Short mmCIF file of C-alpha atoms in Angstrom, two decimals:
data_model
loop_
_atom_site.label_atom_id
_atom_site.label_comp_id
_atom_site.label_asym_id
_atom_site.label_seq_id
_atom_site.Cartn_x
_atom_site.Cartn_y
_atom_site.Cartn_z
CA UNK T 788 -8.64 188.80 337.24
CA UNK T 789 -7.24 185.78 339.37
CA UNK T 790 -6.91 182.53 337.52
CA UNK T 791 -6.18 183.70 334.19
CA UNK T 792 -4.97 187.35 334.74
CA UNK T 793 -7.59 188.72 332.22
CA UNK T 794 -8.10 192.56 332.28
CA UNK T 795 -10.48 193.59 334.84
CA UNK T 796 -12.57 195.65 335.85
CA UNK T 797 -14.17 196.47 332.38
CA UNK T 798 -15.99 199.59 333.17
CA UNK T 799 -17.03 202.11 335.91
CA UNK T 800 -20.23 203.18 337.02
CA UNK T 801 -21.48 205.85 339.89
CA UNK T 802 -21.30 203.86 343.21
CA UNK T 803 -20.71 206.10 345.98
CA UNK T 804 -23.33 207.49 348.28
CA UNK T 805 -26.02 206.51 345.52
CA UNK T 806 -29.76 206.93 346.51
CA UNK T 807 -32.21 204.41 345.19
CA UNK T 808 -35.73 202.88 345.91
CA UNK T 809 -35.81 201.14 349.45
CA UNK T 810 -37.90 198.08 348.90
CA UNK T 811 -41.03 197.66 350.78
CA UNK T 812 -41.12 201.44 351.86
CA UNK T 813 -43.74 202.78 349.37
CA UNK T 814 -41.87 206.05 348.54
CA UNK T 815 -38.70 206.13 350.57
CA UNK T 816 -35.07 205.86 349.35
CA UNK T 817 -32.05 204.09 350.48
CA UNK T 818 -28.20 205.25 350.21
CA UNK T 819 -25.67 202.89 349.58
CA UNK T 820 -22.14 202.65 348.30
CA UNK T 821 -20.31 200.00 346.22
CA UNK T 822 -21.07 197.51 343.30
CA UNK T 823 -24.56 197.07 344.76
CA UNK T 824 -25.15 200.74 343.31
CA UNK T 825 -22.86 200.59 340.31
CA UNK T 826 -23.82 197.26 338.81
CA UNK T 827 -27.34 198.49 338.33
CA UNK T 828 -26.24 201.44 336.32
CA UNK T 829 -24.30 199.17 333.96
CA UNK T 830 -27.41 196.78 333.83
CA UNK T 831 -29.40 199.71 332.87
CA UNK T 832 -27.06 200.77 330.03
CA UNK T 833 -27.01 197.25 328.67
CA UNK T 834 -31.00 197.35 328.53
CA UNK T 835 -30.62 200.50 326.55
CA UNK T 836 -28.09 199.16 324.31
CA UNK T 837 -30.15 195.96 323.69
CA UNK T 838 -33.31 198.20 322.98
CA UNK T 839 -31.48 200.06 320.52
CA UNK T 840 -29.93 197.09 318.76
CA UNK T 841 -32.24 194.14 319.36
CA UNK T 842 -30.19 191.79 317.05
CA UNK T 843 -26.75 192.37 318.64
CA UNK T 844 -25.19 189.32 320.56
CA UNK T 845 -24.56 189.61 324.18
CA UNK T 846 -20.74 190.06 323.60
CA UNK T 847 -21.66 193.00 321.09
CA UNK T 848 -23.77 194.87 323.75
CA UNK T 849 -20.87 194.47 326.29
CA UNK T 850 -18.26 195.81 323.78
CA UNK T 851 -20.43 198.79 323.09
CA UNK T 852 -20.44 199.51 326.59
CA UNK T 853 -17.01 198.80 327.41
CA UNK T 854 -15.54 200.49 324.15
CA UNK T 855 -17.33 203.77 324.98
CA UNK T 856 -16.00 204.30 328.64
CA UNK T 857 -14.96 207.66 329.28
CA UNK T 858 -11.60 208.00 331.35
CA UNK T 859 -12.33 211.71 331.54
CA UNK T 860 -15.18 211.05 333.76
CA UNK T 861 -12.90 210.65 336.74
CA UNK T 862 -11.61 213.61 338.88
CA UNK T 863 -8.31 214.76 337.94
CA UNK T 864 -5.68 212.24 338.48
CA UNK T 865 -8.06 209.73 339.86
CA UNK T 866 -8.34 207.40 336.74
CA UNK T 867 -6.34 204.20 336.89
CA UNK T 868 -6.99 201.54 334.33
CA UNK T 869 -6.67 198.74 336.95
CA UNK T 870 -9.43 200.51 339.04
CA UNK T 871 -11.63 201.88 336.37
CA UNK T 872 -11.39 199.70 333.41
CA UNK T 873 -11.91 201.90 330.14
CA UNK T 874 -13.58 204.56 332.07
CA UNK T 875 -16.78 206.02 333.39
CA UNK T 876 -19.89 204.37 331.61
CA UNK T 877 -21.44 206.53 328.98
CA UNK T 878 -24.98 205.61 328.00
CA UNK T 879 -25.58 207.80 325.06
CA UNK T 880 -22.19 206.76 323.59
CA UNK T 881 -22.85 203.13 324.00
CA UNK T 882 -26.21 203.29 322.52
CA UNK T 883 -25.17 205.30 319.56
CA UNK T 884 -22.27 203.66 318.40
CA UNK T 885 -22.56 201.21 315.43
CA UNK T 886 -18.74 200.33 315.42
CA UNK T 887 -17.42 197.90 318.07
CA UNK T 888 -14.08 196.35 318.67
CA UNK T 889 -13.71 192.64 320.31
CA UNK T 890 -10.66 191.33 321.87
CA UNK T 891 -9.70 187.89 323.02
CA UNK T 892 -11.61 185.08 321.43
CA UNK T 893 -12.31 182.68 324.32
CA UNK T 894 -12.74 179.03 323.13
CA UNK T 895 -15.81 177.05 323.77
CA UNK T 896 -15.85 173.70 325.50
CA UNK T 897 -18.11 170.56 325.13
CA UNK T 898 -19.87 169.21 322.09
CA UNK T 899 -22.89 171.16 320.91
CA UNK T 900 -26.18 169.81 321.99
CA UNK T 901 -24.64 168.16 324.90
CA UNK T 902 -24.99 168.86 328.52
CA UNK T 903 -21.99 171.26 329.51
CA UNK T 904 -21.32 172.75 326.38
CA UNK T 905 -20.20 176.20 326.18
CA UNK T 906 -19.96 178.24 323.13
CA UNK T 907 -16.97 180.31 322.29
CA UNK T 908 -17.06 184.31 322.58
CA UNK T 909 -15.09 187.22 322.16
CA UNK T 910 -13.85 189.34 325.17
CA UNK T 911 -14.55 193.05 325.12
CA UNK T 912 -10.84 193.81 325.70
CA UNK T 913 -7.43 192.31 324.60
CA UNK T 914 -5.47 190.84 327.46
CA UNK T 915 -1.81 189.45 327.21
CA UNK T 916 -2.37 187.71 330.40
CA UNK T 917 0.37 187.11 333.14
CA UNK T 918 3.92 186.57 332.14
CA UNK T 919 7.18 186.08 334.43
CA UNK T 920 9.68 187.82 332.38
CA UNK T 921 13.06 186.14 332.47
CA UNK T 922 13.63 187.44 328.87
CA UNK T 923 11.91 190.06 326.50
CA UNK T 924 8.35 189.58 325.86
CA UNK T 925 6.64 189.63 322.33
CA UNK T 926 3.16 188.53 321.55
CA UNK T 927 0.65 189.23 318.84
CA UNK T 928 -3.16 188.98 319.31
CA UNK T 929 -5.98 190.13 317.12
CA UNK T 930 -8.78 192.77 317.54
CA UNK T 931 -11.99 192.35 315.41
CA UNK T 932 -13.67 195.45 314.57
CA UNK T 933 -17.39 195.13 313.45
CA UNK T 934 -19.32 197.89 311.57
CA UNK T 935 -23.08 197.54 312.11
CA UNK T 936 -23.60 200.98 310.23
CA UNK T 937 -24.83 201.61 306.88
CA UNK T 938 -21.62 203.25 305.53
CA UNK T 939 -18.01 202.20 305.86
CA UNK T 940 -15.59 203.65 308.30
CA UNK T 941 -11.86 204.29 308.24
CA UNK T 942 -10.11 204.12 311.56
CA UNK T 943 -6.54 205.01 312.71
CA UNK T 944 -5.31 202.84 315.40
CA UNK T 945 -3.44 204.21 318.27
CA UNK T 946 -2.08 203.80 321.74
CA UNK T 947 -2.96 206.01 324.75
CA UNK T 948 -0.55 205.31 327.54
CA UNK T 949 -1.65 206.23 331.29
CA UNK T 950 0.72 207.33 333.95
CA UNK T 951 0.75 203.92 335.23
CA UNK T 952 1.83 202.33 332.17
CA UNK T 953 4.92 200.11 332.45
CA UNK T 954 7.85 200.63 329.55
CA UNK T 955 6.62 198.84 326.57
CA UNK T 956 5.69 199.43 322.92
CA UNK T 957 2.52 198.50 321.00
CA UNK T 958 2.54 198.25 317.29
CA UNK T 959 -0.48 197.59 314.84
CA UNK T 960 -0.72 195.28 311.74
CA UNK T 961 -1.98 198.45 309.75
CA UNK T 962 -1.79 202.15 309.97
CA UNK T 963 -5.38 202.45 308.95
CA UNK T 964 -8.34 200.10 308.55
CA UNK T 965 -11.43 200.55 306.62
CA UNK T 966 -14.37 198.48 307.71
CA UNK T 967 -17.18 198.00 305.25
CA UNK T 968 -20.88 198.63 306.28
CA UNK T 969 -22.22 195.47 307.72
CA UNK T 970 -18.77 194.01 307.67
CA UNK T 971 -15.68 193.32 310.00
CA UNK T 972 -11.98 193.49 309.93
CA UNK T 973 -9.14 191.71 312.11
CA UNK T 974 -6.39 193.99 313.19
CA UNK T 975 -3.30 192.53 314.77
CA UNK T 976 -1.88 193.84 317.92
CA UNK T 977 1.80 193.30 319.00
CA UNK T 978 3.06 194.01 322.60
CA UNK T 979 6.68 194.13 323.17
CA UNK T 980 8.07 194.43 326.63
CA UNK T 981 11.68 194.61 327.51
CA UNK T 982 12.34 192.34 330.62
CA UNK T 983 14.95 194.84 331.91
CA UNK T 984 12.43 197.89 331.68
CA UNK T 985 9.85 195.97 333.96
CA UNK T 986 12.68 195.17 336.41
CA UNK T 987 13.79 198.78 336.65
CA UNK T 988 9.94 199.90 336.91
CA UNK T 989 9.45 197.40 339.83
#
């Protein structure tokens, strides 16, 4: 994303030669491609997640959708993180999940109760932004894992590198995390990128 180099897009939905209702026609359809058709798919999934979990915050609804994206939903070799986000939107998985992972905390601005106030919120991904690497890069950020289920869950964090990944290593603050029912835990994530490997990759 321009401006702050945050990771985009978040998710992918069907949007090529999609038929939908043509307005003011009674019972006819209209075929269109692009975000005009993909966005309503995701909006519909968000409505289903909200219906299933009416007490969840907006950031939690979004995280449920983004966390459950399916990279395997693309044709073989067609998936790219920079074009497809976490993968193809998966309505059933987004609705049924009780555990969500939240990334960067975006700070709020202004004063509560005053015009222009913006509350802080969590992103649905973890982004290290843009860096001009004149030296080796290393930075640690935090993932917040929330468990809305009725039983505790034990998770093992791992990294799945894609064919487009640049040479880098990712490490976690713990080999396993246990999230109690109705609770949350924080997990540190450290990204290490040797400047020389990025230069070779370019």
